[in-house]
Structure formats: structure tokens, C-alpha cells
Amino acid sequence: MGKNILPDISIDEKFMSIALEEARLAIEEGEVPVGAVIEFKGVVFASGHNKRISKSSAIAHAEIEVIEAAAKKLGDWRLAEMTLYVTAEPCIMCAGAIIHSRIKRVVYGCKEPKMGAVTSILNVFDNQKLHHKPAVTSGVMQEECSSILSSFFKNKRP
């Protein structure tokens, strides 16, 4: 019998695929489909998605959810060796949380033209006065990440 061979996908695509699974869970819960994963030492350390509706909280974005879960699991708010994968570009609040938690790298799927604070409307991480600047990779699985948001809002709006 033949040996199963996994498709040759990049590490970033592997973790972004998991973030997309989280975004799909958000849809099932009636939330805006943004998913996030924190990777640490090659494994998923924390995962989550938007929970603003279920928590009745303006700050329950996917990024905030996974940053809090990772900090609790680690027992420290400093997530310096971790990478955050998120399906959509972080907003200014989430960019601030990323800076404060010292996340080493941010990988996001699609731009967020109305609220994006990494490249779209602001570039928070390029502010030289801030004490921490994560590395950024954008556009990973961009089409899939954009499509899930577009479909969600197309179905929500008449």
C-alpha cells in the first residue's frame, strides 16, 4: 500500500488554514468570520475567532481572544517568541495588543480597507516611537481569507 504524502504547503499556509477553520466556526456562531492562531515552537499554542456578539464585547476580536488565551496558558503576558496568524489585517486595537504582548511576528491573510492598522488605513507597526515592532507577512492565502469575509457580508446584507 502506498504511503500518504501530505501536500507541500508552507508553514504560513498551514497555520493560516487553521485560522480559516476558526473563521468558519465564527460563521456558525453568527460572528464576523475572522480567525486567529498563535504558533509557538511549530505548534498551535492558542486559537480563536471573533466573539463580539456572544460576549457582547467590542474588544472580543479574534486577535484579542488568542492573545489572552496564549498569555493565560503561558502564564506570562510576554509572547515574544510567538507568531500570530489572523485571516484579516488587524485593527488599531489589535495592533496595540500585539505590540504590548511583544508578539514576534504577525501573518495576516487579507487587507481590511475600513479598519486595517498594519497597511490599509494606518501603519501602526512602522511608528518608530513604539517600543516593539513585530515582523509582518501579509497576503498569505489572501483569496480564501477575503472570500470568507465577502461571502459572509453578502449574505448578511440584502
Coordinates of N, CA and C in Angstrom, one line a residue:
M1 N 0.8 -1.2 0.0 CA 0.0 0.0 0.0 C 0.9 1.2 0.0
G2 N 0.5 2.3 -0.8 CA 1.3 3.5 -0.9 C 1.3 4.3 0.4
K3 N 2.3 5.1 0.5 CA 2.5 6.0 1.7 C 1.7 7.3 1.4
N4 N 0.9 7.7 2.4 CA 0.2 9.0 2.3 C 1.3 10.1 2.3
I5 N 1.2 11.0 1.3 CA 2.1 12.2 1.2 C 1.2 13.4 1.4
L6 N 1.6 14.2 2.4 CA 0.9 15.5 2.6 C 1.3 16.5 1.5
P7 N 0.4 17.3 1.1 CA 0.7 18.4 0.1 C 1.8 19.3 0.7
D8 N 2.6 19.7 -0.2 CA 3.8 20.6 0.1 C 3.3 22.0 0.3
I9 N 2.9 22.4 1.5 CA 2.4 23.7 1.8 C 3.4 24.4 2.7
S10 N 3.4 25.7 2.7 CA 4.4 26.4 3.6 C 3.8 26.4 5.0
I11 N 4.7 26.6 5.9 CA 4.3 26.7 7.3 C 3.3 27.8 7.5
D12 N 3.4 28.9 6.9 CA 2.5 30.0 7.0 C 1.1 29.6 6.5
E13 N 1.0 28.8 5.4 CA -0.2 28.3 4.9 C -0.8 27.3 5.8
K14 N 0.0 26.5 6.4 CA -0.5 25.5 7.4 C -1.3 26.2 8.5
F15 N -0.6 27.2 9.1 CA -1.3 27.9 10.3 C -2.4 28.8 9.8
M16 N -2.3 29.4 8.6 CA -3.4 30.2 8.1 C -4.6 29.3 7.9
S17 N -4.4 28.1 7.4 CA -5.5 27.2 7.2 C -6.3 26.9 8.5
I18 N -5.6 26.8 9.6 CA -6.2 26.6 10.9 C -6.9 27.9 11.3
A19 N -6.4 29.0 11.0 CA -7.1 30.3 11.3 C -8.4 30.4 10.5
L20 N -8.3 29.9 9.3 CA -9.6 29.9 8.4 C -10.6 28.9 9.0
E21 N -10.2 27.8 9.6 CA -11.1 26.9 10.3 C -11.8 27.7 11.4
E22 N -11.0 28.4 12.1 CA -11.6 29.3 13.2 C -12.6 30.3 12.7
A23 N -12.3 30.9 11.5 CA -13.2 31.8 10.9 C -14.5 31.1 10.5
R24 N -14.5 29.9 10.1 CA -15.7 29.1 9.8 C -16.5 28.9 11.0
L25 N -15.8 28.6 12.1 CA -16.5 28.4 13.4 C -17.3 29.7 13.8
A26 N -16.6 30.8 13.5 CA -17.3 32.1 13.8 C -18.6 32.3 13.1
I27 N -18.6 31.9 11.8 CA -19.8 32.0 11.0 C -20.9 31.1 11.6
E28 N -20.6 29.9 12.1 CA -21.6 29.0 12.7 C -22.2 29.7 14.0
E29 N -21.4 30.6 14.6 CA -21.9 31.3 15.8 C -22.5 32.6 15.5
G30 N -22.6 33.0 14.2 CA -23.2 34.3 13.8 C -22.2 35.4 14.0
E31 N -20.9 35.1 14.1 CA -19.9 36.2 14.3 C -19.3 36.5 13.0
V32 N -18.7 37.7 12.9 CA -17.9 38.0 11.7 C -16.7 37.0 11.6
P33 N -16.6 36.4 10.4 CA -15.6 35.3 10.3 C -14.1 35.8 10.2
V34 N -13.6 36.1 11.3 CA -12.1 36.3 11.4 C -11.6 35.3 12.4
G35 N -10.6 34.5 12.0 CA -10.0 33.5 12.9 C -8.5 33.9 13.1
A36 N -8.0 33.4 14.2 CA -6.6 33.6 14.6 C -6.0 32.4 15.3
V37 N -4.7 32.3 15.1 CA -3.9 31.2 15.7 C -2.6 31.8 16.2
I38 N -2.2 31.4 17.4 CA -0.8 31.7 17.8 C 0.0 30.5 17.8
E39 N 1.1 30.6 17.0 CA 2.1 29.5 16.9 C 3.2 29.7 17.8
F40 N 3.7 28.6 18.4 CA 4.8 28.7 19.3 C 5.6 27.3 19.2
K41 N 6.8 27.4 18.8 CA 7.7 26.3 18.6 C 7.1 25.2 17.6
G42 N 6.5 25.8 16.6 CA 6.0 24.9 15.5 C 4.6 24.3 15.7
V43 N 3.9 24.6 16.8 CA 2.6 24.1 17.1 C 1.6 25.2 17.4
V44 N 0.3 24.8 17.3 CA -0.7 25.8 17.7 C -0.7 25.9 19.2
F45 N -0.5 27.1 19.7 CA -0.4 27.3 21.1 C -1.8 27.8 21.6
A46 N -2.5 28.6 20.7 CA -3.8 29.1 21.0 C -4.5 29.4 19.7
S47 N -5.8 29.2 19.7 CA -6.6 29.5 18.5 C -8.0 30.1 19.0
G48 N -8.6 30.9 18.1 CA -9.8 31.5 18.4 C -10.4 32.3 17.3
H49 N -11.5 32.9 17.5 CA -12.2 33.7 16.5 C -13.0 34.8 17.1
N50 N -13.5 35.7 16.3 CA -14.3 36.8 16.8 C -15.4 36.3 17.8
K51 N -15.7 37.0 18.8 CA -16.7 36.6 19.8 C -17.4 37.9 20.3
R52 N -17.4 38.9 19.5 CA -18.0 40.2 19.9 C -19.5 40.0 20.2
I53 N -20.2 39.3 19.4 CA -21.7 39.1 19.7 C -21.9 38.2 20.9
S54 N -21.3 37.1 20.9 CA -21.5 36.1 22.0 C -21.1 36.7 23.4
K55 N -20.1 37.5 23.4 CA -19.6 38.1 24.6 C -20.1 39.5 24.9
S56 N -20.9 40.0 23.9 CA -21.4 41.4 24.0 C -20.2 42.4 24.3
S57 N -19.1 42.2 23.6 CA -17.9 43.0 23.9 C -17.3 43.5 22.6
A58 N -17.1 44.8 22.5 CA -16.4 45.4 21.4 C -15.0 44.9 21.2
I59 N -14.4 44.4 22.3 CA -12.9 44.1 22.2 C -12.7 42.6 22.0
A60 N -13.7 41.8 21.8 CA -13.6 40.3 21.6 C -13.3 40.0 20.2
H61 N -12.2 40.6 19.6 CA -11.7 40.3 18.3 C -10.9 39.0 18.4
A62 N -10.8 38.4 17.2 CA -10.0 37.1 17.2 C -8.6 37.2 17.8
E63 N -7.9 38.3 17.4 CA -6.6 38.5 17.9 C -6.5 38.7 19.4
I64 N -7.5 39.4 20.0 CA -7.5 39.6 21.4 C -7.8 38.3 22.1
E65 N -8.7 37.5 21.6 CA -9.1 36.2 22.1 C -7.9 35.3 22.2
V66 N -7.1 35.2 21.1 CA -5.9 34.3 21.2 C -4.8 34.8 22.0
I67 N -4.6 36.1 22.0 CA -3.5 36.7 22.8 C -3.8 36.4 24.3
E68 N -5.1 36.6 24.7 CA -5.4 36.3 26.1 C -5.3 34.8 26.4
A69 N -5.7 34.0 25.5 CA -5.6 32.5 25.7 C -4.1 32.1 25.8
A70 N -3.3 32.6 24.9 CA -1.9 32.3 25.0 C -1.2 32.8 26.2
A71 N -1.5 34.0 26.6 CA -0.9 34.6 27.9 C -1.3 33.7 29.1
K72 N -2.6 33.4 29.1 CA -3.0 32.6 30.3 C -2.3 31.2 30.3
K73 N -2.2 30.6 29.1 CA -1.6 29.2 29.0 C -0.1 29.3 29.4
L74 N 0.6 30.4 28.9 CA 2.0 30.6 29.1 C 2.2 31.0 30.6
G75 N 1.3 31.7 31.2 CA 1.5 32.3 32.5 C 2.3 33.6 32.5
D76 N 2.3 34.2 31.3 CA 3.0 35.5 31.1 C 2.4 36.3 30.0
W77 N 2.3 37.6 30.1 CA 1.8 38.4 29.1 C 2.7 38.6 27.9
R78 N 4.0 38.3 28.1 CA 5.0 38.5 27.1 C 5.0 37.3 26.1
L79 N 4.6 37.5 24.9 CA 4.5 36.4 23.9 C 5.6 36.5 22.9
A80 N 6.8 36.9 23.3 CA 7.9 37.3 22.5 C 8.4 36.3 21.4
E81 N 8.2 35.1 21.6 CA 8.7 34.1 20.6 C 7.6 33.5 19.8
M82 N 6.4 34.2 19.8 CA 5.2 33.6 19.1 C 4.9 34.4 17.9
T83 N 4.2 33.6 17.0 CA 3.7 34.2 15.8 C 2.2 34.2 15.8
L84 N 1.6 35.3 15.4 CA 0.1 35.4 15.3 C -0.3 35.3 13.9
Y85 N -1.2 34.4 13.6 CA -1.8 34.2 12.3 C -3.2 34.7 12.4
V86 N -3.6 35.6 11.5 CA -5.0 36.1 11.5 C -5.5 36.2 10.1
T87 N -6.8 35.9 9.9 CA -7.3 35.9 8.5 C -7.4 37.3 7.9
A88 N -7.6 38.3 8.7 CA -7.7 39.7 8.2 C -6.8 40.6 9.0
E89 N -6.4 41.6 8.3 CA -5.5 42.6 8.8 C -6.0 43.2 10.2
P90 N -5.1 43.2 11.2 CA -5.5 43.7 12.5 C -5.9 45.2 12.5
C91 N -6.9 45.5 13.4 CA -7.3 46.9 13.5 C -6.4 47.6 14.5
I92 N -6.6 48.8 14.8 CA -5.7 49.6 15.7 C -5.7 49.0 17.1
M93 N -6.8 48.6 17.6 CA -6.9 48.0 18.9 C -6.0 46.7 19.0
C94 N -6.2 45.9 18.0 CA -5.5 44.6 18.0 C -4.0 44.8 17.7
A95 N -3.6 45.8 16.9 CA -2.2 46.1 16.6 C -1.6 46.6 17.9
G96 N -2.3 47.4 18.7 CA -1.8 47.8 20.0 C -1.6 46.6 21.0
A97 N -2.5 45.6 21.0 CA -2.4 44.4 21.8 C -1.2 43.6 21.4
I98 N -1.0 43.5 20.1 CA 0.2 42.8 19.5 C 1.5 43.4 20.0
I99 N 1.5 44.8 19.9 CA 2.7 45.5 20.4 C 2.9 45.2 21.9
H100 N 1.9 45.4 22.7 CA 2.0 45.3 24.1 C 2.4 43.9 24.5
S101 N 1.9 42.9 23.8 CA 2.3 41.5 24.2 C 3.6 41.0 23.6
R102 N 4.2 41.9 22.8 CA 5.6 41.6 22.3 C 5.6 40.4 21.3
I103 N 4.5 40.2 20.6 CA 4.5 39.1 19.6 C 5.6 39.4 18.6
K104 N 6.3 38.3 18.3 CA 7.5 38.4 17.4 C 7.1 38.7 15.9
R105 N 6.0 38.0 15.4 CA 5.7 38.1 14.0 C 4.2 38.0 13.9
V106 N 3.6 38.8 12.9 CA 2.2 38.8 12.5 C 2.1 38.4 11.1
V107 N 1.2 37.4 10.8 CA 0.9 36.9 9.5 C -0.6 37.1 9.3
Y108 N -0.9 37.9 8.2 CA -2.4 38.0 8.0 C -2.7 37.7 6.5
G109 N -4.0 37.4 6.4 CA -4.4 37.0 5.0 C -4.8 38.1 4.1
C110 N -5.9 38.8 4.4 CA -6.4 39.9 3.5 C -6.4 41.2 4.2
K111 N -6.3 42.2 3.4 CA -6.4 43.6 3.9 C -7.8 43.9 4.5
E112 N -7.8 44.9 5.3 CA -9.1 45.3 5.9 C -9.2 46.8 5.6
P113 N -9.8 47.2 4.5 CA -9.8 48.6 4.0 C -10.5 49.6 4.9
K114 N -11.3 49.2 5.8 CA -12.0 50.1 6.6 C -11.4 50.3 8.0
M115 N -10.7 49.3 8.5 CA -10.2 49.3 9.8 C -8.7 48.8 10.0
G116 N -8.1 48.4 8.9 CA -6.8 47.9 8.9 C -5.7 48.8 9.4
A117 N -5.0 48.4 10.4 CA -4.0 49.3 11.0 C -2.5 48.9 10.8
V118 N -2.3 48.0 9.8 CA -1.0 47.5 9.5 C -0.5 48.1 8.2
T119 N -1.4 48.1 7.2 CA -1.1 48.7 5.9 C -2.2 49.5 5.3
S120 N -3.5 49.2 5.6 CA -4.6 49.8 4.9 C -4.9 51.3 5.2
I121 N -5.3 51.6 6.5 CA -5.5 53.0 6.8 C -4.5 53.6 7.7
L122 N -3.8 52.7 8.4 CA -2.7 53.1 9.3 C -1.5 52.1 9.1
N123 N -0.4 52.5 9.6 CA 0.7 51.5 9.7 C 1.3 51.6 11.0
V124 N 0.6 51.1 12.0 CA 1.0 51.3 13.4 C 2.4 50.7 13.7
F125 N 2.7 49.6 13.1 CA 4.0 48.9 13.4 C 5.2 49.6 12.9
D126 N 5.0 50.6 12.0 CA 6.1 51.4 11.5 C 6.4 52.6 12.3
N127 N 5.6 52.9 13.3 CA 5.9 54.0 14.2 C 7.1 53.8 15.0
Q128 N 8.1 54.6 14.7 CA 9.5 54.4 15.3 C 9.5 54.8 16.8
K129 N 8.5 55.4 17.3 CA 8.4 55.8 18.7 C 7.9 54.6 19.6
L130 N 7.3 53.6 19.0 CA 6.8 52.5 19.8 C 8.0 51.6 20.2
H131 N 7.8 50.9 21.3 CA 8.9 50.1 21.9 C 9.0 48.7 21.2
H132 N 8.1 48.3 20.4 CA 8.2 47.0 19.8 C 7.6 47.0 18.4
K133 N 8.3 46.3 17.5 CA 7.8 46.3 16.1 C 7.9 44.8 15.7
P134 N 6.7 44.1 15.5 CA 6.8 42.8 15.0 C 7.1 42.7 13.5
A135 N 7.6 41.6 13.1 CA 7.8 41.4 11.7 C 6.4 41.1 11.1
V136 N 6.2 41.4 9.9 CA 4.8 41.3 9.3 C 4.9 40.6 7.9
T137 N 4.1 39.6 7.7 CA 3.9 39.0 6.4 C 2.4 39.1 6.1
S138 N 2.1 39.6 4.9 CA 0.7 39.8 4.5 C 0.4 39.0 3.3
G139 N -0.9 38.8 3.0 CA -1.3 38.2 1.8 C -1.2 36.6 1.8
V140 N -1.0 36.0 2.9 CA -1.0 34.5 3.0 C -2.4 34.0 2.8
M141 N -2.7 33.2 1.8 CA -4.0 32.7 1.5 C -5.0 33.8 1.4
Q142 N -4.6 34.9 0.8 CA -5.4 36.1 0.7 C -6.7 35.9 0.1
E143 N -6.8 35.2 -1.0 CA -8.1 35.0 -1.7 C -9.1 34.2 -0.8
E144 N -8.7 33.2 -0.1 CA -9.6 32.5 0.8 C -10.0 33.3 1.9
C145 N -9.1 34.1 2.5 CA -9.4 34.9 3.6 C -10.4 36.0 3.2
S146 N -10.2 36.6 2.1 CA -11.0 37.7 1.6 C -12.4 37.1 1.2
S147 N -12.4 36.0 0.6 CA -13.7 35.4 0.1 C -14.6 35.0 1.3
I148 N -14.1 34.5 2.4 CA -14.9 34.1 3.5 C -15.6 35.4 4.1
L149 N -14.9 36.5 4.1 CA -15.5 37.8 4.6 C -16.5 38.3 3.7
S150 N -16.2 38.3 2.4 CA -17.1 38.8 1.3 C -18.4 38.1 1.3
S151 N -18.3 36.7 1.3 CA -19.5 35.9 1.3 C -20.3 36.1 2.5
F152 N -19.7 36.3 3.7 CA -20.5 36.5 4.9 C -21.3 37.8 4.8
F153 N -20.6 38.9 4.4 CA -21.3 40.1 4.4 C -22.3 40.2 3.2
K154 N -22.1 39.5 2.1 CA -23.0 39.4 1.0 C -24.3 38.8 1.5
N155 N -24.2 37.7 2.3 CA -25.3 37.0 2.8 C -26.0 37.8 3.9
K156 N -25.3 38.6 4.6 CA -25.9 39.4 5.7 C -26.7 40.6 5.2
R157 N -26.3 41.2 4.1 CA -26.9 42.4 3.6 C -27.7 42.1 2.4
P158 N -28.9 42.7 2.4 CA -29.9 42.4 1.2 C -29.4 43.1 0.0

